[in-house]
Amino acid sequence: MHGPRGLPPALAELDRTLVMGILNVTPDSFSDGGRWPDARSAVEQGVRLHADGADIVDIGGESTRPGASRISGHEELDRVMPVVEGLVAQGVPVSIDTMRAEVADACVTAGAVLVNDVSGGRADPGMLPWLATCEVPYVAMHWRGPSDVMEDLATYGDVVTEVRDELAARLDALGAAGVDIARVVLDPGLGFAKRSPHNWAVLRDLDSLASLGCPLLIGASRKRFLGDLLAHDDGEPRPFEERDAAGDAVTALAAFAGVWGVRVHEVRGSRDAVLVARAWRETS
Ligand code: PMM
């Protein structure tokens, strides 16, 4: 369960799976969009997530829900900067969920300790060259294309092998750009160009992704494949606000499998789940 190089000591020295709390300052994210309409309420929520047990709070200013279209870098900066600054001022470790080097750079300068890029550096040609100029840890997620087209890209022969190979290609690109691979975390990108069976196949074989040698981050929280699993008798997916117990179960199993981090909306259950997984691993 080793972490990426470059984290602050308090996060680098954890002896359990890290819990990343989600703070989307967007009007349209699928689960928490519009819930924190101004910087003050967003900062309060970030402080609450930290108090509830989030080791780090992941701030996102651009929705990646299926079908979402892109916003400008300027708009993204306007949304995230006051929240990053407000949480850093209160001593809360923050990561920035962005596909843009410009946004990552401004947030790291303001004190963000990790960059979480759902495109793995594919959306912005400036991301990898920028990363090579600094020391910040970086999450490279598996991504096949922007949210407005990703549903059409969910075609696989063997999803586990293809996700692993496509992440390996991102590692090659990062290395070629001069980025220290020891700073990189990999994420299979559950729900991104993946239907329910694809997500379960990836979760079932986390060892295959771990064989790439990087720490892993898993983001299952409230996603559609959990809603499908828990569907009502009429086939309607369980609403997202009723998916947290299933998310906690994913956290327990992923932590037991040895992942470095989980990215979740509701922190307490996941925090408990990683403690259960740690105790279970210690005695097995
Ligand atoms: N999922 C979302 C956004 N950012 N980042 C990583 N690393 N992994 C994910 O699975 C991920 C992500 C979409 O979910 P949200 O709208 O609830 O944030």
PDB file of C-alpha atoms and ligand atoms in Angstrom:
ATOM      1  CA  MET A   1       0.000   0.000   0.000  1.00  0.00           C
ATOM      2  CA  HIS A   2       2.880   2.345  -0.770  1.00  0.00           C
ATOM      3  CA  GLY A   3       1.945   5.871  -1.781  1.00  0.00           C
ATOM      4  CA  PRO A   4       3.342   8.150  -4.451  1.00  0.00           C
ATOM      5  CA  ARG A   5       6.560  10.080  -3.882  1.00  0.00           C
ATOM      6  CA  GLY A   6       6.124  13.749  -2.982  1.00  0.00           C
ATOM      7  CA  LEU A   7       3.219  13.620  -0.540  1.00  0.00           C
ATOM      8  CA  PRO A   8       3.440  15.577   2.713  1.00  0.00           C
ATOM      9  CA  PRO A   9       4.650  13.330   5.589  1.00  0.00           C
ATOM     10  CA  ALA A  10       1.234  13.086   7.303  1.00  0.00           C
ATOM     11  CA  LEU A  11      -0.202  11.504   4.153  1.00  0.00           C
ATOM     12  CA  ALA A  12       2.907   9.588   3.135  1.00  0.00           C
ATOM     13  CA  GLU A  13       3.096   7.787   6.454  1.00  0.00           C
ATOM     14  CA  LEU A  14      -0.446   6.374   6.595  1.00  0.00           C
ATOM     15  CA  ASP A  15      -0.527   2.657   7.405  1.00  0.00           C
ATOM     16  CA  ARG A  16      -3.934   2.168   5.785  1.00  0.00           C
ATOM     17  CA  THR A  17      -5.793   3.112   2.634  1.00  0.00           C
ATOM     18  CA  LEU A  18      -6.135   6.882   2.236  1.00  0.00           C
ATOM     19  CA  VAL A  19      -9.634   8.365   2.145  1.00  0.00           C
ATOM     20  CA  MET A  20     -10.139  11.167  -0.357  1.00  0.00           C
ATOM     21  CA  GLY A  21     -13.290  13.220   0.204  1.00  0.00           C
ATOM     22  CA  ILE A  22     -15.038  14.620  -2.886  1.00  0.00           C
ATOM     23  CA  LEU A  23     -15.883  18.311  -3.069  1.00  0.00           C
ATOM     24  CA  ASN A  24     -17.358  19.261  -6.428  1.00  0.00           C
ATOM     25  CA  VAL A  25     -17.863  23.000  -6.857  1.00  0.00           C
ATOM     26  CA  THR A  26     -19.862  22.550 -10.019  1.00  0.00           C
ATOM     27  CA  PRO A  27     -23.518  23.278 -10.744  1.00  0.00           C
ATOM     28  CA  ASP A  28     -23.963  19.922 -12.499  1.00  0.00           C
ATOM     29  CA  SER A  29     -21.972  16.996 -11.017  1.00  0.00           C
ATOM     30  CA  PHE A  30     -24.217  13.947 -10.825  1.00  0.00           C
ATOM     31  CA  SER A  31     -24.361  13.603  -7.054  1.00  0.00           C
ATOM     32  CA  ASP A  32     -23.229  16.812  -5.348  1.00  0.00           C
ATOM     33  CA  GLY A  33     -23.560  19.343  -8.191  1.00  0.00           C
ATOM     34  CA  GLY A  34     -24.911  22.691  -6.992  1.00  0.00           C
ATOM     35  CA  ARG A  35     -24.834  21.731  -3.317  1.00  0.00           C
ATOM     36  CA  TRP A  36     -22.085  24.225  -2.449  1.00  0.00           C
ATOM     37  CA  PRO A  37     -23.055  27.246  -4.534  1.00  0.00           C
ATOM     38  CA  ASP A  38     -20.511  29.674  -3.080  1.00  0.00           C
ATOM     39  CA  ALA A  39     -16.923  29.406  -1.874  1.00  0.00           C
ATOM     40  CA  ARG A  40     -17.880  29.810   1.772  1.00  0.00           C
ATOM     41  CA  SER A  41     -20.286  26.871   1.832  1.00  0.00           C
ATOM     42  CA  ALA A  42     -17.797  24.789  -0.177  1.00  0.00           C
ATOM     43  CA  VAL A  43     -14.986  25.506   2.280  1.00  0.00           C
ATOM     44  CA  GLU A  44     -17.312  24.607   5.167  1.00  0.00           C
ATOM     45  CA  GLN A  45     -18.106  21.298   3.464  1.00  0.00           C
ATOM     46  CA  GLY A  46     -14.385  20.636   2.923  1.00  0.00           C
ATOM     47  CA  VAL A  47     -13.689  21.248   6.607  1.00  0.00           C
ATOM     48  CA  ARG A  48     -16.581  18.927   7.461  1.00  0.00           C
ATOM     49  CA  LEU A  49     -15.229  16.182   5.192  1.00  0.00           C
ATOM     50  CA  HIS A  50     -11.822  16.510   6.849  1.00  0.00           C
ATOM     51  CA  ALA A  51     -13.356  16.379  10.337  1.00  0.00           C
ATOM     52  CA  ASP A  52     -15.337  13.278   9.286  1.00  0.00           C
ATOM     53  CA  GLY A  53     -12.115  11.492   8.361  1.00  0.00           C
ATOM     54  CA  ALA A  54     -11.059  12.558   4.879  1.00  0.00           C
ATOM     55  CA  ASP A  55      -7.267  12.503   4.700  1.00  0.00           C
ATOM     56  CA  ILE A  56      -7.418  14.797   1.694  1.00  0.00           C
ATOM     57  CA  VAL A  57     -10.213  16.773   0.032  1.00  0.00           C
ATOM     58  CA  ASP A  58     -10.420  16.572  -3.772  1.00  0.00           C
ATOM     59  CA  ILE A  59     -11.758  19.789  -5.287  1.00  0.00           C
ATOM     60  CA  GLY A  60     -13.276  19.670  -8.757  1.00  0.00           C
ATOM     61  CA  GLY A  61     -14.591  22.603 -10.780  1.00  0.00           C
ATOM     62  CA  GLU A  62     -15.625  20.814 -13.958  1.00  0.00           C
ATOM     63  CA  SER A  63     -18.278  18.116 -14.069  1.00  0.00           C
ATOM     64  CA  THR A  64     -17.311  14.826 -15.700  1.00  0.00           C
ATOM     65  CA  ARG A  65     -20.731  13.198 -15.528  1.00  0.00           C
ATOM     66  CA  PRO A  66     -21.666  11.329 -18.708  1.00  0.00           C
ATOM     67  CA  GLY A  67     -22.777  13.812 -21.353  1.00  0.00           C
ATOM     68  CA  ALA A  68     -21.264  16.895 -19.668  1.00  0.00           C
ATOM     69  CA  SER A  69     -19.601  19.427 -21.947  1.00  0.00           C
ATOM     70  CA  ARG A  70     -16.404  21.326 -21.193  1.00  0.00           C
ATOM     71  CA  ILE A  71     -16.183  24.733 -19.514  1.00  0.00           C
ATOM     72  CA  SER A  72     -13.423  27.320 -19.997  1.00  0.00           C
ATOM     73  CA  GLY A  73     -10.219  27.306 -17.954  1.00  0.00           C
ATOM     74  CA  HIS A  74     -11.118  30.737 -16.709  1.00  0.00           C
ATOM     75  CA  GLU A  75     -14.455  29.544 -15.344  1.00  0.00           C
ATOM     76  CA  GLU A  76     -12.835  26.502 -13.757  1.00  0.00           C
ATOM     77  CA  LEU A  77     -10.252  28.681 -12.000  1.00  0.00           C
ATOM     78  CA  ASP A  78     -12.970  31.027 -10.735  1.00  0.00           C
ATOM     79  CA  ARG A  79     -14.779  28.075  -9.181  1.00  0.00           C
ATOM     80  CA  VAL A  80     -11.867  26.260  -7.550  1.00  0.00           C
ATOM     81  CA  MET A  81      -9.326  28.873  -6.485  1.00  0.00           C
ATOM     82  CA  PRO A  82     -11.209  30.426  -3.537  1.00  0.00           C
ATOM     83  CA  VAL A  83     -12.033  26.942  -2.254  1.00  0.00           C
ATOM     84  CA  VAL A  84      -8.459  25.668  -2.540  1.00  0.00           C
ATOM     85  CA  GLU A  85      -7.175  28.808  -0.832  1.00  0.00           C
ATOM     86  CA  GLY A  86      -9.815  28.661   1.885  1.00  0.00           C
ATOM     87  CA  LEU A  87      -9.108  25.021   2.756  1.00  0.00           C
ATOM     88  CA  VAL A  88      -5.311  25.390   2.579  1.00  0.00           C
ATOM     89  CA  ALA A  89      -5.642  28.346   4.983  1.00  0.00           C
ATOM     90  CA  GLN A  90      -7.445  26.034   7.421  1.00  0.00           C
ATOM     91  CA  GLY A  91      -4.768  23.362   7.173  1.00  0.00           C
ATOM     92  CA  VAL A  92      -6.860  20.872   5.184  1.00  0.00           C
ATOM     93  CA  PRO A  93      -4.783  18.852   2.662  1.00  0.00           C
ATOM     94  CA  VAL A  94      -6.297  19.331  -0.788  1.00  0.00           C
ATOM     95  CA  SER A  95      -5.972  17.810  -4.226  1.00  0.00           C
ATOM     96  CA  ILE A  96      -7.183  19.413  -7.415  1.00  0.00           C
ATOM     97  CA  ASP A  97      -9.327  17.405  -9.823  1.00  0.00           C
ATOM     98  CA  THR A  98      -8.537  18.993 -13.177  1.00  0.00           C
ATOM     99  CA  MET A  99      -7.577  18.136 -16.738  1.00  0.00           C
ATOM    100  CA  ARG A 100      -5.860  21.510 -17.248  1.00  0.00           C
ATOM    101  CA  ALA A 101      -2.193  22.290 -16.557  1.00  0.00           C
ATOM    102  CA  GLU A 102      -3.095  25.959 -16.030  1.00  0.00           C
ATOM    103  CA  VAL A 103      -5.544  25.079 -13.236  1.00  0.00           C
ATOM    104  CA  ALA A 104      -3.212  22.474 -11.714  1.00  0.00           C
ATOM    105  CA  ASP A 105      -0.357  24.986 -11.651  1.00  0.00           C
ATOM    106  CA  ALA A 106      -2.416  27.716  -9.948  1.00  0.00           C
ATOM    107  CA  CYS A 107      -3.760  25.282  -7.342  1.00  0.00           C
ATOM    108  CA  VAL A 108      -0.379  23.698  -6.561  1.00  0.00           C
ATOM    109  CA  THR A 109       1.069  27.197  -6.175  1.00  0.00           C
ATOM    110  CA  ALA A 110      -1.789  27.905  -3.731  1.00  0.00           C
ATOM    111  CA  GLY A 111      -0.914  24.783  -1.711  1.00  0.00           C
ATOM    112  CA  ALA A 112      -2.670  21.765  -3.283  1.00  0.00           C
ATOM    113  CA  VAL A 113      -0.563  18.666  -2.599  1.00  0.00           C
ATOM    114  CA  LEU A 114      -1.771  16.364  -5.394  1.00  0.00           C
ATOM    115  CA  VAL A 115      -3.116  16.695  -8.942  1.00  0.00           C
ATOM    116  CA  ASN A 116      -5.953  14.365  -9.953  1.00  0.00           C
ATOM    117  CA  ASP A 117      -6.366  14.280 -13.729  1.00  0.00           C
ATOM    118  CA  VAL A 118      -9.242  12.137 -15.016  1.00  0.00           C
ATOM    119  CA  SER A 119      -7.745  12.301 -18.509  1.00  0.00           C
ATOM    120  CA  GLY A 120      -4.322  11.007 -17.445  1.00  0.00           C
ATOM    121  CA  GLY A 121      -2.743  13.908 -19.312  1.00  0.00           C
ATOM    122  CA  ARG A 122      -4.616  13.295 -22.558  1.00  0.00           C
ATOM    123  CA  ALA A 123      -6.992  16.273 -22.482  1.00  0.00           C
ATOM    124  CA  ASP A 124      -4.354  19.015 -22.241  1.00  0.00           C
ATOM    125  CA  PRO A 125      -1.089  18.673 -24.177  1.00  0.00           C
ATOM    126  CA  GLY A 126       0.447  21.046 -21.630  1.00  0.00           C
ATOM    127  CA  MET A 127      -0.159  18.745 -18.637  1.00  0.00           C
ATOM    128  CA  LEU A 128       2.813  16.374 -18.950  1.00  0.00           C
ATOM    129  CA  PRO A 129       5.395  19.084 -19.759  1.00  0.00           C
ATOM    130  CA  TRP A 130       4.096  21.065 -16.774  1.00  0.00           C
ATOM    131  CA  LEU A 131       4.278  18.018 -14.483  1.00  0.00           C
ATOM    132  CA  ALA A 132       7.908  17.543 -15.486  1.00  0.00           C
ATOM    133  CA  THR A 133       8.689  20.989 -14.056  1.00  0.00           C
ATOM    134  CA  CYS A 134       7.469  20.197 -10.531  1.00  0.00           C
ATOM    135  CA  GLU A 135       7.425  17.508  -7.877  1.00  0.00           C
ATOM    136  CA  VAL A 136       3.730  17.128  -7.138  1.00  0.00           C
ATOM    137  CA  PRO A 137       2.182  13.619  -6.998  1.00  0.00           C
ATOM    138  CA  TYR A 138      -0.193  12.912  -9.872  1.00  0.00           C
ATOM    139  CA  VAL A 139      -3.222  10.660 -10.364  1.00  0.00           C
ATOM    140  CA  ALA A 140      -3.456   9.420 -13.953  1.00  0.00           C
ATOM    141  CA  MET A 141      -6.927   8.001 -14.574  1.00  0.00           C
ATOM    142  CA  HIS A 142      -7.924   5.701 -17.424  1.00  0.00           C
ATOM    143  CA  TRP A 143      -9.752   7.876 -19.952  1.00  0.00           C
ATOM    144  CA  ARG A 144     -10.818   7.284 -23.518  1.00  0.00           C
ATOM    145  CA  GLY A 145     -12.378  10.632 -24.324  1.00  0.00           C
ATOM    146  CA  PRO A 146     -14.446  13.559 -23.040  1.00  0.00           C
ATOM    147  CA  SER A 147     -17.656  13.014 -21.102  1.00  0.00           C
ATOM    148  CA  ASP A 148     -19.927  13.945 -24.012  1.00  0.00           C
ATOM    149  CA  VAL A 149     -18.653  10.989 -26.066  1.00  0.00           C
ATOM    150  CA  MET A 150     -17.392   8.493 -23.481  1.00  0.00           C
ATOM    151  CA  GLU A 151     -20.515   6.328 -23.516  1.00  0.00           C
ATOM    152  CA  ASP A 152     -19.743   5.466 -27.151  1.00  0.00           C
ATOM    153  CA  LEU A 153     -16.192   4.475 -26.231  1.00  0.00           C
ATOM    154  CA  ALA A 154     -17.239   1.738 -23.777  1.00  0.00           C
ATOM    155  CA  THR A 155     -16.331  -1.134 -26.094  1.00  0.00           C
ATOM    156  CA  TYR A 156     -13.822  -3.748 -24.990  1.00  0.00           C
ATOM    157  CA  GLY A 157     -12.746  -7.249 -25.817  1.00  0.00           C
ATOM    158  CA  ASP A 158     -10.979  -7.883 -22.532  1.00  0.00           C
ATOM    159  CA  VAL A 159     -11.582  -4.810 -20.387  1.00  0.00           C
ATOM    160  CA  VAL A 160      -8.981  -5.648 -17.726  1.00  0.00           C
ATOM    161  CA  THR A 161      -6.170  -6.137 -20.228  1.00  0.00           C
ATOM    162  CA  GLU A 162      -7.157  -3.080 -22.259  1.00  0.00           C
ATOM    163  CA  VAL A 163      -7.412  -0.770 -19.246  1.00  0.00           C
ATOM    164  CA  ARG A 164      -4.073  -2.063 -17.957  1.00  0.00           C
ATOM    165  CA  ASP A 165      -2.383  -1.632 -21.348  1.00  0.00           C
ATOM    166  CA  GLU A 166      -3.824   1.856 -21.853  1.00  0.00           C
ATOM    167  CA  LEU A 167      -2.636   2.887 -18.371  1.00  0.00           C
ATOM    168  CA  ALA A 168       0.783   1.389 -19.141  1.00  0.00           C
ATOM    169  CA  ALA A 169       0.874   3.598 -22.246  1.00  0.00           C
ATOM    170  CA  ARG A 170       0.158   6.632 -20.065  1.00  0.00           C
ATOM    171  CA  LEU A 171       3.042   5.642 -17.792  1.00  0.00           C
ATOM    172  CA  ASP A 172       5.284   5.457 -20.859  1.00  0.00           C
ATOM    173  CA  ALA A 173       4.126   8.921 -21.951  1.00  0.00           C
ATOM    174  CA  LEU A 174       4.717  10.327 -18.479  1.00  0.00           C
ATOM    175  CA  GLY A 175       8.198   8.820 -18.324  1.00  0.00           C
ATOM    176  CA  ALA A 176       9.019  10.110 -21.818  1.00  0.00           C
ATOM    177  CA  ALA A 177       7.934  13.602 -20.740  1.00  0.00           C
ATOM    178  CA  GLY A 178      10.414  13.456 -17.871  1.00  0.00           C
ATOM    179  CA  VAL A 179       7.965  12.802 -15.027  1.00  0.00           C
ATOM    180  CA  ASP A 180       9.242  10.633 -12.152  1.00  0.00           C
ATOM    181  CA  ILE A 181       6.965   7.556 -12.281  1.00  0.00           C
ATOM    182  CA  ALA A 182       7.333   7.113  -8.519  1.00  0.00           C
ATOM    183  CA  ARG A 183       5.064  10.197  -8.201  1.00  0.00           C
ATOM    184  CA  VAL A 184       2.242   8.588 -10.173  1.00  0.00           C
ATOM    185  CA  VAL A 185      -0.949   6.972  -8.889  1.00  0.00           C
ATOM    186  CA  LEU A 186      -3.084   5.011 -11.364  1.00  0.00           C
ATOM    187  CA  ASP A 187      -6.880   4.881 -11.402  1.00  0.00           C
ATOM    188  CA  PRO A 188      -9.006   2.629 -13.647  1.00  0.00           C
ATOM    189  CA  GLY A 189     -11.677   5.347 -13.965  1.00  0.00           C
ATOM    190  CA  LEU A 190     -14.812   3.444 -12.958  1.00  0.00           C
ATOM    191  CA  GLY A 191     -17.769   4.650 -15.018  1.00  0.00           C
ATOM    192  CA  PHE A 192     -15.588   6.488 -17.546  1.00  0.00           C
ATOM    193  CA  ALA A 193     -16.222   4.744 -20.871  1.00  0.00           C
ATOM    194  CA  LYS A 194     -17.225   1.694 -18.822  1.00  0.00           C
ATOM    195  CA  ARG A 195     -20.566  -0.003 -18.343  1.00  0.00           C
ATOM    196  CA  SER A 196     -21.499  -1.920 -15.200  1.00  0.00           C
ATOM    197  CA  PRO A 197     -19.929  -5.280 -16.190  1.00  0.00           C
ATOM    198  CA  HIS A 198     -16.695  -3.478 -17.158  1.00  0.00           C
ATOM    199  CA  ASN A 199     -16.476  -1.825 -13.733  1.00  0.00           C
ATOM    200  CA  TRP A 200     -16.999  -5.111 -11.910  1.00  0.00           C
ATOM    201  CA  ALA A 201     -14.440  -6.885 -14.085  1.00  0.00           C
ATOM    202  CA  VAL A 202     -11.856  -4.209 -13.266  1.00  0.00           C
ATOM    203  CA  LEU A 203     -12.607  -4.368  -9.531  1.00  0.00           C
ATOM    204  CA  ARG A 204     -12.401  -8.155  -9.567  1.00  0.00           C
ATOM    205  CA  ASP A 205      -8.863  -8.022 -10.947  1.00  0.00           C
ATOM    206  CA  LEU A 206      -7.158  -5.123  -9.190  1.00  0.00           C
ATOM    207  CA  ASP A 207      -3.997  -7.235  -8.976  1.00  0.00           C
ATOM    208  CA  SER A 208      -3.665  -6.920 -12.719  1.00  0.00           C
ATOM    209  CA  LEU A 209      -3.545  -3.110 -12.450  1.00  0.00           C
ATOM    210  CA  ALA A 210      -1.288  -3.292  -9.393  1.00  0.00           C
ATOM    211  CA  SER A 211       1.190  -5.256 -11.536  1.00  0.00           C
ATOM    212  CA  LEU A 212       2.047  -1.923 -13.236  1.00  0.00           C
ATOM    213  CA  GLY A 213       3.864  -1.075  -9.999  1.00  0.00           C
ATOM    214  CA  CYS A 214       2.035   2.149  -9.058  1.00  0.00           C
ATOM    215  CA  PRO A 215      -0.283   2.838  -6.139  1.00  0.00           C
ATOM    216  CA  LEU A 216      -3.971   2.629  -7.097  1.00  0.00           C
ATOM    217  CA  LEU A 217      -6.890   4.987  -6.468  1.00  0.00           C
ATOM    218  CA  ILE A 218     -10.480   3.753  -6.820  1.00  0.00           C
ATOM    219  CA  GLY A 219     -13.508   6.011  -7.303  1.00  0.00           C
ATOM    220  CA  ALA A 220     -16.719   3.988  -7.058  1.00  0.00           C
ATOM    221  CA  SER A 221     -18.710   6.357  -4.871  1.00  0.00           C
ATOM    222  CA  ARG A 222     -22.386   6.713  -5.852  1.00  0.00           C
ATOM    223  CA  LYS A 223     -21.677   5.704  -9.432  1.00  0.00           C
ATOM    224  CA  ARG A 224     -24.281   4.314 -11.774  1.00  0.00           C
ATOM    225  CA  PHE A 225     -22.991   0.728 -11.616  1.00  0.00           C
ATOM    226  CA  LEU A 226     -23.837   0.678  -7.899  1.00  0.00           C
ATOM    227  CA  GLY A 227     -27.283   2.077  -8.685  1.00  0.00           C
ATOM    228  CA  ASP A 228     -27.738  -0.707 -11.258  1.00  0.00           C
ATOM    229  CA  LEU A 229     -26.610  -3.374  -8.801  1.00  0.00           C
ATOM    230  CA  LEU A 230     -29.108  -2.149  -6.214  1.00  0.00           C
ATOM    231  CA  ALA A 231     -31.917  -1.487  -8.708  1.00  0.00           C
ATOM    232  CA  HIS A 232     -35.494  -1.598  -7.510  1.00  0.00           C
ATOM    233  CA  ASP A 233     -37.809  -4.378  -8.708  1.00  0.00           C
ATOM    234  CA  ASP A 234     -39.006  -2.155 -11.571  1.00  0.00           C
ATOM    235  CA  GLY A 235     -35.424  -1.945 -12.863  1.00  0.00           C
ATOM    236  CA  GLU A 236     -34.962   1.706 -11.861  1.00  0.00           C
ATOM    237  CA  PRO A 237     -31.404   2.293 -10.560  1.00  0.00           C
ATOM    238  CA  ARG A 238     -31.217   2.999  -6.810  1.00  0.00           C
ATOM    239  CA  PRO A 239     -30.975   6.819  -6.389  1.00  0.00           C
ATOM    240  CA  PHE A 240     -27.420   8.044  -5.813  1.00  0.00           C
ATOM    241  CA  GLU A 241     -28.115   9.183  -2.239  1.00  0.00           C
ATOM    242  CA  GLU A 242     -28.953   5.567  -1.342  1.00  0.00           C
ATOM    243  CA  ARG A 243     -25.741   4.047  -2.686  1.00  0.00           C
ATOM    244  CA  ASP A 244     -23.316   4.862   0.145  1.00  0.00           C
ATOM    245  CA  ALA A 245     -23.518   1.544   1.995  1.00  0.00           C
ATOM    246  CA  ALA A 246     -22.605  -0.258  -1.243  1.00  0.00           C
ATOM    247  CA  GLY A 247     -19.805   2.264  -1.720  1.00  0.00           C
ATOM    248  CA  ASP A 248     -18.508   1.469   1.763  1.00  0.00           C
ATOM    249  CA  ALA A 249     -18.491  -2.223   0.841  1.00  0.00           C
ATOM    250  CA  VAL A 250     -16.413  -1.422  -2.243  1.00  0.00           C
ATOM    251  CA  THR A 251     -14.053   0.577  -0.023  1.00  0.00           C
ATOM    252  CA  ALA A 252     -13.624  -2.363   2.367  1.00  0.00           C
ATOM    253  CA  LEU A 253     -12.895  -4.808  -0.448  1.00  0.00           C
ATOM    254  CA  ALA A 254     -10.606  -2.427  -2.351  1.00  0.00           C
ATOM    255  CA  ALA A 255      -8.691  -1.567   0.829  1.00  0.00           C
ATOM    256  CA  PHE A 256      -8.374  -5.263   1.627  1.00  0.00           C
ATOM    257  CA  ALA A 257      -7.030  -5.768  -1.896  1.00  0.00           C
ATOM    258  CA  GLY A 258      -4.350  -3.198  -1.049  1.00  0.00           C
ATOM    259  CA  VAL A 259      -5.339  -0.055  -2.955  1.00  0.00           C
ATOM    260  CA  TRP A 260      -3.617   3.150  -1.901  1.00  0.00           C
ATOM    261  CA  GLY A 261      -6.720   5.360  -1.877  1.00  0.00           C
ATOM    262  CA  VAL A 262     -10.484   5.568  -2.304  1.00  0.00           C
ATOM    263  CA  ARG A 263     -12.344   8.656  -3.534  1.00  0.00           C
ATOM    264  CA  VAL A 264     -15.735   9.029  -1.832  1.00  0.00           C
ATOM    265  CA  HIS A 265     -18.581  11.469  -1.191  1.00  0.00           C
ATOM    266  CA  GLU A 266     -19.567  10.214   2.258  1.00  0.00           C
ATOM    267  CA  VAL A 267     -16.419   9.853   4.299  1.00  0.00           C
ATOM    268  CA  ARG A 268     -17.349   8.239   7.611  1.00  0.00           C
ATOM    269  CA  GLY A 269     -18.395   4.856   6.276  1.00  0.00           C
ATOM    270  CA  SER A 270     -15.301   4.580   4.107  1.00  0.00           C
ATOM    271  CA  ARG A 271     -13.054   5.592   6.971  1.00  0.00           C
ATOM    272  CA  ASP A 272     -14.572   2.805   9.085  1.00  0.00           C
ATOM    273  CA  ALA A 273     -14.272   0.381   6.172  1.00  0.00           C
ATOM    274  CA  VAL A 274     -10.547   1.014   5.697  1.00  0.00           C
ATOM    275  CA  LEU A 275      -9.985   0.396   9.414  1.00  0.00           C
ATOM    276  CA  VAL A 276     -11.863  -2.900   9.141  1.00  0.00           C
ATOM    277  CA  ALA A 277      -9.753  -3.849   6.110  1.00  0.00           C
ATOM    278  CA  ARG A 278      -6.539  -2.967   7.909  1.00  0.00           C
ATOM    279  CA  ALA A 279      -7.474  -5.068  10.957  1.00  0.00           C
ATOM    280  CA  TRP A 280      -8.514  -7.931   8.707  1.00  0.00           C
ATOM    281  CA  ARG A 281      -5.254  -7.824   6.750  1.00  0.00           C
ATOM    282  CA  GLU A 282      -3.213  -7.692   9.945  1.00  0.00           C
ATOM    283  CA  THR A 283      -4.713 -10.898  11.287  1.00  0.00           C
ATOM    284  CA  SER A 284      -4.810 -12.832   8.025  1.00  0.00           C
TER     285      SER A 284
HETATM  286  N1  PMM B   1     -14.650  10.172 -10.816  1.00  0.00           N
HETATM  287  C1  PMM B   1     -15.208  11.373 -10.978  1.00  0.00           C
HETATM  288  C2  PMM B   1     -14.434  12.544 -10.924  1.00  0.00           C
HETATM  289  N2  PMM B   1     -13.109  12.480 -10.692  1.00  0.00           N
HETATM  290  N3  PMM B   1     -11.179  11.200 -10.277  1.00  0.00           N
HETATM  291  C3  PMM B   1     -10.595  10.021 -10.136  1.00  0.00           C
HETATM  292  N4  PMM B   1      -9.263   9.954  -9.915  1.00  0.00           N
HETATM  293  N5  PMM B   1     -11.299   8.854 -10.178  1.00  0.00           N
HETATM  294  C4  PMM B   1     -12.640   8.838 -10.405  1.00  0.00           C
HETATM  295  O1  PMM B   1     -13.226   7.742 -10.455  1.00  0.00           O
HETATM  296  C5  PMM B   1     -13.307  10.081 -10.580  1.00  0.00           C
HETATM  297  C6  PMM B   1     -12.513  11.266 -10.518  1.00  0.00           C
HETATM  298  C7  PMM B   1     -16.684  11.461 -11.232  1.00  0.00           C
HETATM  299  O2  PMM B   1     -17.396  11.390 -10.028  1.00  0.00           O
HETATM  300  P1  PMM B   1     -17.925  12.708  -9.235  1.00  0.00           P
HETATM  301  O3  PMM B   1     -18.741  13.505 -10.223  1.00  0.00           O
HETATM  302  O4  PMM B   1     -18.737  12.188  -8.120  1.00  0.00           O
HETATM  303  O5  PMM B   1     -16.758  13.496  -8.745  1.00  0.00           O
END
